[in-house]
């Protein structure tokens, strides 16, 4: 397949919308990461996404809509809790997992009776969805297991020849994927994937909407990946997690990554000694190991989120064998963007964490 790269002019967005409506694949920018989109009501088109990404068939997808009203078509019921979060955060980086209507094909939900939905905060994405006149399913536009693309140049690296169109928009402003929350249990909201919208902000939104009895909890992942980082292929012998995507190895750079956590000076010293040690070794090709240090610690978590995936991909292009990264959060901090970034870093590192 020949992939077309198009600047997101109004004309090109209309053309891309038509490609989606006819069953094709279009990569488009959102505020979080680039998405690989298809018509969410067309099972054959959805199947093409799994193929292009090499995505396990039980990993469900997020439906992207251009108006909150479109949720009525996809969801069985809309609760007051959902209303409160929609009012506060849509358009924006929050995905709601709700009971699905019969309009939603099972192939998009990996067989689940729930569906994940969000309204992205990006003009190009909204115009594309509106013009396609269908909900657009879109996982992140990376090959399965690779860091999510936040720059269109990174999309080309993974998707050339696999999709019909790449809409070459700006760099994604948030830089990590949306917060995913489970809304299917009455009066209990569970954060399945941390992101830019924090637990505290969700609690605040409920309060502003006059809701007092709903609990918000942060599902401390019980990561199968931690025990078995490379077990991507055999998900079925594992306990079924609530958000199926969370059990797979994710965001992995080609080089090995290790995170060092602790008091600042100790972290610096440890990284320095690991670097010296590794640079004396050879890689699999018999060359001196190339080591890079990733110090996101000195910048605000928001900026770290913006940079993380792009930096990992840059290090890959440089052929780095070992990435030594300083932890972004301190043990006692909770729930916000720092945690969301750390969640991605831990997965990128296959949970290799050294505490000093
Ligand atoms: O920011 C984002 O969410 C980006 C942009 C493109 O919108 N999309 C994205 O999609 O990150 P993806 O497919 O890479 O991640 C979707 C996550 C996975 O962890 C998946 O398991 C979870 O959402 N998910 C989807 N449907 C679900 C459902 N019905 N129940 C529980 N988790 C679900
Ligand atoms: Mg993804």
mmCIF file of C-alpha atoms and ligand atoms in Angstrom:
data_model
loop_
_atom_site.group_PDB
_atom_site.id
_atom_site.type_symbol
_atom_site.label_atom_id
_atom_site.label_comp_id
_atom_site.label_asym_id
_atom_site.label_seq_id
_atom_site.Cartn_x
_atom_site.Cartn_y
_atom_site.Cartn_z
ATOM 1 C CA UNK A 1 0.000 0.000 0.000
ATOM 2 C CA UNK A 2 1.261 3.499 -0.818
ATOM 3 C CA UNK A 3 0.903 5.870 2.104
ATOM 4 C CA UNK A 4 0.077 9.494 1.367
ATOM 5 C CA UNK A 5 1.400 12.224 3.661
ATOM 6 C CA UNK A 6 -0.953 15.211 3.714
ATOM 7 C CA UNK A 7 -0.895 18.563 5.498
ATOM 8 C CA UNK A 8 -4.141 18.962 7.444
ATOM 9 C CA UNK A 9 -5.800 21.594 5.244
ATOM 10 C CA UNK A 10 -9.573 21.616 5.203
ATOM 11 C CA UNK A 11 -9.535 19.987 1.791
ATOM 12 C CA UNK A 12 -7.152 17.231 2.878
ATOM 13 C CA UNK A 13 -9.164 16.563 6.032
ATOM 14 C CA UNK A 14 -12.308 16.179 3.898
ATOM 15 C CA UNK A 15 -10.429 13.770 1.626
ATOM 16 C CA UNK A 16 -9.158 11.784 4.645
ATOM 17 C CA UNK A 17 -12.656 11.654 6.125
ATOM 18 C CA UNK A 18 -13.818 10.103 2.900
ATOM 19 C CA UNK A 19 -11.020 7.507 3.101
ATOM 20 C CA UNK A 20 -12.258 6.593 6.608
ATOM 21 C CA UNK A 21 -15.903 6.487 5.547
ATOM 22 C CA UNK A 22 -14.951 4.075 2.747
ATOM 23 C CA UNK A 23 -13.103 1.686 5.071
ATOM 24 C CA UNK A 24 -9.516 3.001 4.839
ATOM 25 C CA UNK A 25 -6.958 3.860 7.540
ATOM 26 C CA UNK A 26 -5.933 7.428 8.389
ATOM 27 C CA UNK A 27 -3.388 8.540 10.983
ATOM 28 C CA UNK A 28 -4.342 11.858 12.579
ATOM 29 C CA UNK A 29 -3.036 14.134 15.329
ATOM 30 C CA UNK A 30 -4.755 14.486 18.700
ATOM 31 C CA UNK A 31 -3.699 16.470 21.763
ATOM 32 C CA UNK A 32 -2.320 13.291 23.412
ATOM 33 C CA UNK A 33 -0.597 11.154 20.759
ATOM 34 C CA UNK A 34 -1.184 10.395 17.069
ATOM 35 C CA UNK A 35 -4.098 8.005 16.457
ATOM 36 C CA UNK A 36 -4.522 5.313 13.783
ATOM 37 C CA UNK A 37 -8.137 5.798 12.755
ATOM 38 C CA UNK A 38 -10.815 3.756 11.024
ATOM 39 C CA UNK A 39 -14.602 3.752 10.793
ATOM 40 C CA UNK A 40 -15.711 2.416 14.187
ATOM 41 C CA UNK A 41 -18.844 0.869 12.728
ATOM 42 C CA UNK A 42 -17.051 -1.082 9.996
ATOM 43 C CA UNK A 43 -15.707 -4.436 11.289
ATOM 44 C CA UNK A 44 -13.512 -4.986 8.217
ATOM 45 C CA UNK A 45 -11.852 -1.590 8.599
ATOM 46 C CA UNK A 46 -11.320 -2.232 12.320
ATOM 47 C CA UNK A 47 -9.702 -5.558 11.528
ATOM 48 C CA UNK A 48 -7.209 -3.682 9.317
ATOM 49 C CA UNK A 49 -6.027 -1.697 12.350
ATOM 50 C CA UNK A 50 -5.161 -4.865 14.282
ATOM 51 C CA UNK A 51 -3.255 -6.059 11.208
ATOM 52 C CA UNK A 52 -1.352 -2.809 10.650
ATOM 53 C CA UNK A 53 -0.269 -2.519 14.288
ATOM 54 C CA UNK A 54 0.289 -6.201 14.941
ATOM 55 C CA UNK A 55 -2.095 -5.671 17.847
ATOM 56 C CA UNK A 56 -3.399 -8.599 19.914
ATOM 57 C CA UNK A 57 -7.091 -9.110 19.060
ATOM 58 C CA UNK A 58 -8.243 -8.885 22.682
ATOM 59 C CA UNK A 59 -6.869 -5.355 23.117
ATOM 60 C CA UNK A 60 -9.884 -3.059 22.654
ATOM 61 C CA UNK A 61 -9.900 0.345 21.020
ATOM 62 C CA UNK A 62 -11.035 3.835 21.924
ATOM 63 C CA UNK A 63 -13.915 5.389 19.981
ATOM 64 C CA UNK A 64 -13.306 9.037 19.143
ATOM 65 C CA UNK A 65 -16.313 11.317 18.770
ATOM 66 C CA UNK A 66 -16.705 14.962 17.782
ATOM 67 C CA UNK A 67 -19.591 15.848 20.098
ATOM 68 C CA UNK A 68 -20.575 14.599 23.569
ATOM 69 C CA UNK A 69 -24.029 13.871 22.113
ATOM 70 C CA UNK A 70 -22.539 11.057 20.039
ATOM 71 C CA UNK A 71 -21.945 9.118 23.249
ATOM 72 C CA UNK A 72 -25.666 8.369 23.395
ATOM 73 C CA UNK A 73 -25.330 6.243 20.288
ATOM 74 C CA UNK A 74 -22.410 4.206 21.666
ATOM 75 C CA UNK A 75 -23.393 3.831 25.337
ATOM 76 C CA UNK A 76 -26.297 1.999 26.926
ATOM 77 C CA UNK A 77 -26.864 4.650 29.585
ATOM 78 C CA UNK A 78 -25.410 7.999 30.502
ATOM 79 C CA UNK A 79 -25.091 8.450 34.234
ATOM 80 C CA UNK A 80 -24.707 11.668 36.209
ATOM 81 C CA UNK A 81 -21.115 10.700 36.987
ATOM 82 C CA UNK A 82 -20.428 10.518 33.269
ATOM 83 C CA UNK A 83 -22.122 13.881 32.705
ATOM 84 C CA UNK A 84 -19.976 15.467 35.385
ATOM 85 C CA UNK A 85 -16.752 14.262 33.779
ATOM 86 C CA UNK A 86 -17.878 15.160 30.263
ATOM 87 C CA UNK A 87 -18.738 18.705 31.352
ATOM 88 C CA UNK A 88 -15.385 19.068 33.082
ATOM 89 C CA UNK A 89 -12.997 17.349 30.680
ATOM 90 C CA UNK A 90 -14.376 17.007 27.120
ATOM 91 C CA UNK A 91 -12.952 17.735 24.708
ATOM 92 C CA UNK A 92 -9.799 16.482 26.365
ATOM 93 C CA UNK A 93 -7.527 13.621 27.443
ATOM 94 C CA UNK A 94 -10.083 11.563 29.374
ATOM 95 C CA UNK A 95 -11.506 8.265 28.088
ATOM 96 C CA UNK A 96 -14.696 6.829 29.602
ATOM 97 C CA UNK A 97 -15.262 3.074 29.646
ATOM 98 C CA UNK A 98 -19.031 2.496 29.614
ATOM 99 C CA UNK A 99 -21.510 -0.276 28.844
ATOM 100 C CA UNK A 100 -21.700 -0.551 25.063
ATOM 101 C CA UNK A 101 -24.799 -0.223 22.907
ATOM 102 C CA UNK A 102 -25.565 -2.757 20.194
ATOM 103 C CA UNK A 103 -24.211 -0.282 17.622
ATOM 104 C CA UNK A 104 -20.662 -1.005 18.754
ATOM 105 C CA UNK A 105 -19.109 -4.003 16.974
ATOM 106 C CA UNK A 106 -17.457 -6.570 19.252
ATOM 107 C CA UNK A 107 -14.343 -6.620 17.064
ATOM 108 C CA UNK A 108 -13.602 -3.069 18.294
ATOM 109 C CA UNK A 109 -13.983 -3.979 21.967
ATOM 110 C CA UNK A 110 -12.002 -7.203 21.897
ATOM 111 C CA UNK A 111 -15.218 -9.055 22.728
ATOM 112 C CA UNK A 112 -16.012 -6.941 25.815
ATOM 113 C CA UNK A 113 -19.506 -5.622 26.528
ATOM 114 C CA UNK A 114 -18.017 -2.253 27.418
ATOM 115 C CA UNK A 115 -16.668 0.462 25.143
ATOM 116 C CA UNK A 116 -14.064 3.192 25.631
ATOM 117 C CA UNK A 117 -14.979 6.643 24.305
ATOM 118 C CA UNK A 118 -13.331 10.046 24.205
ATOM 119 C CA UNK A 119 -13.692 13.415 22.500
ATOM 120 C CA UNK A 120 -10.208 14.665 21.601
ATOM 121 C CA UNK A 121 -9.215 18.285 22.083
ATOM 122 C CA UNK A 122 -7.752 18.858 18.648
ATOM 123 C CA UNK A 123 -9.245 20.781 15.729
ATOM 124 C CA UNK A 124 -7.948 18.411 13.053
ATOM 125 C CA UNK A 125 -9.222 15.316 14.864
ATOM 126 C CA UNK A 126 -12.646 16.865 15.482
ATOM 127 C CA UNK A 127 -13.051 18.036 11.899
ATOM 128 C CA UNK A 128 -11.983 14.625 10.587
ATOM 129 C CA UNK A 129 -14.490 12.748 12.777
ATOM 130 C CA UNK A 130 -17.278 15.155 11.962
ATOM 131 C CA UNK A 131 -16.704 14.920 8.232
ATOM 132 C CA UNK A 132 -16.361 11.120 8.308
ATOM 133 C CA UNK A 133 -19.841 11.043 9.890
ATOM 134 C CA UNK A 134 -19.003 8.040 12.029
ATOM 135 C CA UNK A 135 -17.236 7.413 15.324
ATOM 136 C CA UNK A 136 -13.547 6.829 14.633
ATOM 137 C CA UNK A 137 -11.737 4.017 16.456
ATOM 138 C CA UNK A 138 -8.110 4.895 16.984
ATOM 139 C CA UNK A 139 -5.369 3.265 18.979
ATOM 140 C CA UNK A 140 -2.039 5.070 19.166
ATOM 141 C CA UNK A 141 -0.400 5.025 15.728
ATOM 142 C CA UNK A 142 2.636 2.917 16.667
ATOM 143 C CA UNK A 143 3.487 -0.679 15.929
ATOM 144 C CA UNK A 144 2.285 -2.737 18.889
ATOM 145 C CA UNK A 145 4.747 -2.474 21.781
ATOM 146 C CA UNK A 146 6.599 0.604 20.483
ATOM 147 C CA UNK A 147 6.480 4.110 22.016
ATOM 148 C CA UNK A 148 3.383 6.063 20.961
ATOM 149 C CA UNK A 149 4.154 8.630 18.252
ATOM 150 C CA UNK A 150 3.859 12.286 19.249
ATOM 151 C CA UNK A 151 5.450 13.755 16.090
ATOM 152 C CA UNK A 152 4.296 12.935 12.552
ATOM 153 C CA UNK A 153 7.872 12.036 11.631
ATOM 154 C CA UNK A 154 7.683 9.214 14.201
ATOM 155 C CA UNK A 155 4.457 7.963 12.625
ATOM 156 C CA UNK A 156 6.223 7.484 9.285
ATOM 157 C CA UNK A 157 8.808 5.296 10.990
ATOM 158 C CA UNK A 158 6.134 2.757 11.996
ATOM 159 C CA UNK A 159 3.276 3.180 9.533
ATOM 160 C CA UNK A 160 4.770 3.764 6.076
ATOM 161 C CA UNK A 161 3.075 1.352 3.670
ATOM 162 C CA UNK A 162 0.551 0.194 6.280
ATOM 163 C CA UNK A 163 -2.022 3.016 6.165
ATOM 164 C CA UNK A 164 -3.690 5.067 3.427
ATOM 165 C CA UNK A 165 -3.051 8.560 4.775
ATOM 166 C CA UNK A 166 -0.899 10.244 7.417
ATOM 167 C CA UNK A 167 -2.201 13.689 8.322
ATOM 168 C CA UNK A 168 0.962 15.578 9.182
ATOM 169 C CA UNK A 169 -0.143 17.862 11.989
ATOM 170 C CA UNK A 170 1.737 19.560 14.785
ATOM 171 C CA UNK A 171 3.547 17.888 17.695
ATOM 172 C CA UNK A 172 1.113 16.450 20.265
ATOM 173 C CA UNK A 173 0.811 18.906 23.143
ATOM 174 C CA UNK A 174 0.171 16.424 25.976
ATOM 175 C CA UNK A 175 2.552 13.716 24.775
ATOM 176 C CA UNK A 176 1.170 10.694 26.652
ATOM 177 C CA UNK A 177 -2.133 8.886 26.134
ATOM 178 C CA UNK A 178 -5.442 9.816 27.754
ATOM 179 C CA UNK A 179 -6.478 8.906 31.280
ATOM 180 C CA UNK A 180 -8.813 5.868 31.032
ATOM 181 C CA UNK A 181 -11.575 5.506 33.650
ATOM 182 C CA UNK A 182 -14.020 2.659 34.217
ATOM 183 C CA UNK A 183 -17.542 4.065 34.663
ATOM 184 C CA UNK A 184 -19.422 0.755 34.664
ATOM 185 C CA UNK A 185 -19.777 0.295 38.432
ATOM 186 C CA UNK A 186 -22.340 2.571 40.146
ATOM 187 C CA UNK A 187 -20.785 5.186 42.417
ATOM 188 C CA UNK A 188 -17.292 3.908 41.807
ATOM 189 C CA UNK A 189 -14.905 5.323 39.225
ATOM 190 C CA UNK A 190 -11.693 3.399 38.683
ATOM 191 C CA UNK A 191 -8.699 4.913 36.926
ATOM 192 C CA UNK A 192 -7.386 2.147 34.662
ATOM 193 C CA UNK A 193 -4.638 4.137 32.960
ATOM 194 C CA UNK A 194 -3.174 7.323 34.448
ATOM 195 C CA UNK A 195 -2.837 10.362 32.196
ATOM 196 C CA UNK A 196 -3.035 14.141 32.124
ATOM 197 C CA UNK A 197 -6.375 14.169 33.976
ATOM 198 C CA UNK A 198 -5.548 13.270 37.586
ATOM 199 C CA UNK A 199 -7.520 11.518 40.314
ATOM 200 C CA UNK A 200 -7.728 14.816 42.219
ATOM 201 C CA UNK A 201 -9.159 16.621 39.194
ATOM 202 C CA UNK A 202 -11.777 13.892 38.733
ATOM 203 C CA UNK A 203 -12.804 14.196 42.383
ATOM 204 C CA UNK A 204 -12.997 17.978 41.970
ATOM 205 C CA UNK A 205 -15.216 17.665 38.900
ATOM 206 C CA UNK A 206 -17.669 15.380 40.730
ATOM 207 C CA UNK A 207 -17.816 17.782 43.635
ATOM 208 C CA UNK A 208 -18.494 20.765 41.371
ATOM 209 C CA UNK A 209 -21.351 18.796 39.837
ATOM 210 C CA UNK A 210 -22.859 18.210 43.283
ATOM 211 C CA UNK A 211 -21.989 14.494 43.404
ATOM 212 C CA UNK A 212 -20.935 13.339 46.865
ATOM 213 C CA UNK A 213 -21.224 9.556 47.035
ATOM 214 C CA UNK A 214 -19.017 8.448 44.173
ATOM 215 C CA UNK A 215 -15.628 7.022 45.041
ATOM 216 C CA UNK A 216 -12.641 7.542 42.764
ATOM 217 C CA UNK A 217 -9.947 4.932 42.998
ATOM 218 C CA UNK A 218 -6.671 4.388 41.254
ATOM 219 C CA UNK A 219 -6.324 0.818 40.128
ATOM 220 C CA UNK A 220 -2.815 -0.003 41.296
ATOM 221 C CA UNK A 221 -1.849 -2.153 38.405
ATOM 222 C CA UNK A 222 -1.007 -5.693 39.202
ATOM 223 C CA UNK A 223 1.294 -5.861 36.266
ATOM 224 C CA UNK A 224 1.744 -9.311 34.812
ATOM 225 C CA UNK A 225 4.433 -7.549 32.807
ATOM 226 C CA UNK A 226 6.449 -7.051 35.946
ATOM 227 C CA UNK A 227 6.798 -10.752 36.451
ATOM 228 C CA UNK A 228 7.071 -11.552 32.818
ATOM 229 C CA UNK A 229 8.079 -8.551 30.704
ATOM 230 C CA UNK A 230 8.317 -10.380 27.428
ATOM 231 C CA UNK A 231 5.128 -12.320 27.652
ATOM 232 C CA UNK A 232 3.336 -10.454 24.880
ATOM 233 C CA UNK A 233 2.112 -13.395 22.961
ATOM 234 C CA UNK A 234 0.227 -15.507 25.443
ATOM 235 C CA UNK A 235 -2.263 -13.282 27.238
ATOM 236 C CA UNK A 236 -4.864 -15.980 27.680
ATOM 237 C CA UNK A 237 -3.211 -17.896 30.454
ATOM 238 C CA UNK A 238 -3.228 -14.772 32.622
ATOM 239 C CA UNK A 239 -5.866 -13.322 34.888
ATOM 240 C CA UNK A 240 -8.042 -11.056 32.766
ATOM 241 C CA UNK A 241 -7.303 -7.437 33.714
ATOM 242 C CA UNK A 242 -9.973 -4.719 33.505
ATOM 243 C CA UNK A 243 -8.146 -2.779 30.828
ATOM 244 C CA UNK A 244 -6.793 -5.466 28.562
ATOM 245 C CA UNK A 245 -4.219 -3.195 26.935
ATOM 246 C CA UNK A 246 -2.419 -2.676 30.227
ATOM 247 C CA UNK A 247 -1.049 -6.193 30.425
ATOM 248 C CA UNK A 248 1.087 -6.012 27.300
ATOM 249 C CA UNK A 249 4.626 -4.796 27.126
ATOM 250 C CA UNK A 250 4.447 -1.194 26.023
ATOM 251 C CA UNK A 251 6.356 1.824 24.823
ATOM 252 C CA UNK A 252 9.521 -0.192 24.540
ATOM 253 C CA UNK A 253 12.558 1.444 22.981
ATOM 254 C CA UNK A 254 14.885 -0.890 21.083
ATOM 255 C CA UNK A 255 17.648 -0.358 23.631
ATOM 256 C CA UNK A 256 17.437 -1.738 27.147
ATOM 257 C CA UNK A 257 16.144 0.797 29.666
ATOM 258 C CA UNK A 258 16.785 0.982 33.417
ATOM 259 C CA UNK A 259 15.268 3.500 35.845
ATOM 260 C CA UNK A 260 17.129 4.724 38.894
ATOM 261 C CA UNK A 261 15.055 6.141 41.736
ATOM 262 C CA UNK A 262 16.039 7.835 44.981
ATOM 263 C CA UNK A 263 17.668 10.911 46.428
ATOM 264 C CA UNK A 264 18.951 13.185 43.690
ATOM 265 C CA UNK A 265 22.703 13.001 44.234
ATOM 266 C CA UNK A 266 22.588 9.239 44.800
ATOM 267 C CA UNK A 267 20.669 8.798 41.544
ATOM 268 C CA UNK A 268 23.271 10.852 39.675
ATOM 269 C CA UNK A 269 26.117 8.844 41.193
ATOM 270 C CA UNK A 270 24.459 5.512 40.446
ATOM 271 C CA UNK A 271 23.749 6.490 36.856
ATOM 272 C CA UNK A 272 27.340 7.635 36.428
ATOM 273 C CA UNK A 273 28.724 4.344 37.732
ATOM 274 C CA UNK A 274 26.321 2.235 35.645
ATOM 275 C CA UNK A 275 27.307 4.268 32.610
ATOM 276 C CA UNK A 276 31.016 3.711 33.157
ATOM 277 C CA UNK A 277 30.451 0.028 33.715
ATOM 278 C CA UNK A 278 28.337 -0.427 30.580
ATOM 279 C CA UNK A 279 30.618 1.605 28.354
ATOM 280 C CA UNK A 280 33.336 -0.912 29.039
ATOM 281 C CA UNK A 281 31.174 -3.664 27.568
ATOM 282 C CA UNK A 282 30.331 -4.716 24.035
ATOM 283 C CA UNK A 283 26.862 -5.018 22.516
ATOM 284 C CA UNK A 284 25.528 -8.019 20.575
ATOM 285 C CA UNK A 285 27.220 -6.789 17.395
ATOM 286 C CA UNK A 286 30.579 -6.687 19.133
ATOM 287 C CA UNK A 287 30.742 -2.871 19.234
ATOM 288 C CA UNK A 288 31.293 -0.747 22.334
ATOM 289 C CA UNK A 289 27.933 -0.256 24.056
ATOM 290 C CA UNK A 290 26.252 3.083 23.365
ATOM 291 C CA UNK A 291 24.804 4.453 26.591
ATOM 292 C CA UNK A 292 22.418 7.410 26.990
ATOM 293 C CA UNK A 293 21.220 9.151 30.123
ATOM 294 C CA UNK A 294 17.617 10.348 30.293
ATOM 295 C CA UNK A 295 17.298 13.046 32.911
ATOM 296 C CA UNK A 296 13.701 14.210 32.802
ATOM 297 C CA UNK A 297 13.853 15.005 36.476
ATOM 298 C CA UNK A 298 14.822 18.615 36.168
ATOM 299 C CA UNK A 299 11.734 19.560 34.188
ATOM 300 C CA UNK A 300 8.080 19.769 35.222
ATOM 301 C CA UNK A 301 6.091 16.529 34.721
ATOM 302 C CA UNK A 302 4.019 18.235 32.032
ATOM 303 C CA UNK A 303 7.118 18.981 29.993
ATOM 304 C CA UNK A 304 8.435 15.464 30.680
ATOM 305 C CA UNK A 305 5.209 14.006 29.268
ATOM 306 C CA UNK A 306 5.575 16.177 26.184
ATOM 307 C CA UNK A 307 9.121 14.941 25.582
ATOM 308 C CA UNK A 308 9.201 11.321 26.764
ATOM 309 C CA UNK A 309 8.107 9.268 23.744
ATOM 310 C CA UNK A 310 9.872 11.552 21.257
ATOM 311 C CA UNK A 311 13.092 11.236 23.261
ATOM 312 C CA UNK A 312 12.838 7.423 23.402
ATOM 313 C CA UNK A 313 12.410 7.267 19.650
ATOM 314 C CA UNK A 314 15.307 9.674 19.136
ATOM 315 C CA UNK A 315 17.559 7.420 21.239
ATOM 316 C CA UNK A 316 16.491 4.474 19.088
ATOM 317 C CA UNK A 317 17.481 6.329 15.950
ATOM 318 C CA UNK A 318 20.891 6.987 17.495
ATOM 319 C CA UNK A 319 21.272 3.235 18.039
ATOM 320 C CA UNK A 320 21.535 3.487 21.821
ATOM 321 C CA UNK A 321 21.962 0.093 23.560
ATOM 322 C CA UNK A 322 21.283 1.180 27.129
ATOM 323 C CA UNK A 323 19.129 4.036 28.455
ATOM 324 C CA UNK A 324 19.753 5.042 32.063
ATOM 325 C CA UNK A 325 16.788 7.094 33.246
ATOM 326 C CA UNK A 326 16.260 9.045 36.453
ATOM 327 C CA UNK A 327 12.878 8.461 38.087
ATOM 328 C CA UNK A 328 10.444 11.303 37.587
ATOM 329 C CA UNK A 329 8.528 10.978 40.840
ATOM 330 C CA UNK A 330 9.304 10.570 44.459
ATOM 331 C CA UNK A 331 7.812 7.665 46.351
ATOM 332 C CA UNK A 332 5.330 9.771 48.320
ATOM 333 C CA UNK A 333 3.823 11.686 45.394
ATOM 334 C CA UNK A 334 0.527 10.506 43.953
ATOM 335 C CA UNK A 335 -1.968 10.555 41.158
ATOM 336 C CA UNK A 336 -0.881 13.414 38.906
ATOM 337 C CA UNK A 337 1.065 13.822 35.696
ATOM 338 C CA UNK A 338 4.311 12.698 37.350
ATOM 339 C CA UNK A 339 2.713 9.345 38.048
ATOM 340 C CA UNK A 340 1.381 9.051 34.530
ATOM 341 C CA UNK A 341 4.855 9.675 33.104
ATOM 342 C CA UNK A 342 6.411 7.219 35.552
ATOM 343 C CA UNK A 343 3.813 4.607 34.543
ATOM 344 C CA UNK A 344 4.974 4.905 30.912
ATOM 345 C CA UNK A 345 8.659 4.921 31.890
ATOM 346 C CA UNK A 346 8.286 1.771 33.977
ATOM 347 C CA UNK A 347 6.624 -0.011 31.087
ATOM 348 C CA UNK A 348 9.262 1.206 28.647
ATOM 349 C CA UNK A 349 11.863 -0.204 31.018
ATOM 350 C CA UNK A 350 10.018 -3.522 31.434
ATOM 351 C CA UNK A 351 9.843 -2.560 35.146
ATOM 352 C CA UNK A 352 13.615 -2.591 35.608
ATOM 353 C CA UNK A 353 13.888 -0.223 38.564
ATOM 354 C CA UNK A 354 16.894 0.310 40.817
ATOM 355 C CA UNK A 355 16.292 2.081 44.133
ATOM 356 C CA UNK A 356 19.260 3.883 45.681
HETATM 357 O O1 LIG B 1 -4.839 9.325 24.131
HETATM 358 C C1 LIG B 1 -5.304 8.248 23.734
HETATM 359 O O2 LIG B 1 -6.107 7.587 24.403
HETATM 360 C C2 LIG B 1 -4.833 7.762 22.355
HETATM 361 C C3 LIG B 1 -5.325 8.750 21.290
HETATM 362 C C4 LIG B 1 -5.051 8.279 19.887
HETATM 363 O O3 LIG B 1 -6.678 9.017 21.500
HETATM 364 N N1 LIG B 1 -5.311 6.426 22.104
HETATM 365 C C5 LIG B 1 -4.797 5.347 22.743
HETATM 366 O O4 LIG B 1 -5.328 4.147 22.330
HETATM 367 O O5 LIG B 1 -3.952 5.423 23.595
HETATM 368 P P1 LIG B 1 -4.666 2.730 22.667
HETATM 369 O O6 LIG B 1 -5.440 1.763 21.873
HETATM 370 O O7 LIG B 1 -3.219 2.813 22.409
HETATM 371 O O8 LIG B 1 -4.979 2.516 24.174
HETATM 372 C C6 LIG B 1 -6.321 2.233 24.575
HETATM 373 C C7 LIG B 1 -6.355 1.762 25.994
HETATM 374 C C8 LIG B 1 -5.813 0.366 26.137
HETATM 375 O O9 LIG B 1 -5.092 0.262 27.362
HETATM 376 C C9 LIG B 1 -7.099 -0.461 26.188
HETATM 377 O O10 LIG B 1 -6.948 -1.684 26.849
HETATM 378 C C10 LIG B 1 -8.036 0.460 26.931
HETATM 379 O O11 LIG B 1 -7.712 1.749 26.432
HETATM 380 N N2 LIG B 1 -9.440 0.138 26.608
HETATM 381 C C11 LIG B 1 -10.068 0.294 25.431
HETATM 382 N N3 LIG B 1 -11.343 -0.181 25.501
HETATM 383 C C12 LIG B 1 -11.513 -0.630 26.761
HETATM 384 C C13 LIG B 1 -12.598 -1.256 27.469
HETATM 385 N N4 LIG B 1 -13.758 -1.494 26.872
HETATM 386 N N5 LIG B 1 -12.392 -1.604 28.756
HETATM 387 C C14 LIG B 1 -11.220 -1.345 29.366
HETATM 388 N N6 LIG B 1 -10.162 -0.777 28.766
HETATM 389 C C15 LIG B 1 -10.299 -0.422 27.476
HETATM 390 MG MG1 LIG B 2 -1.229 2.430 22.488
#
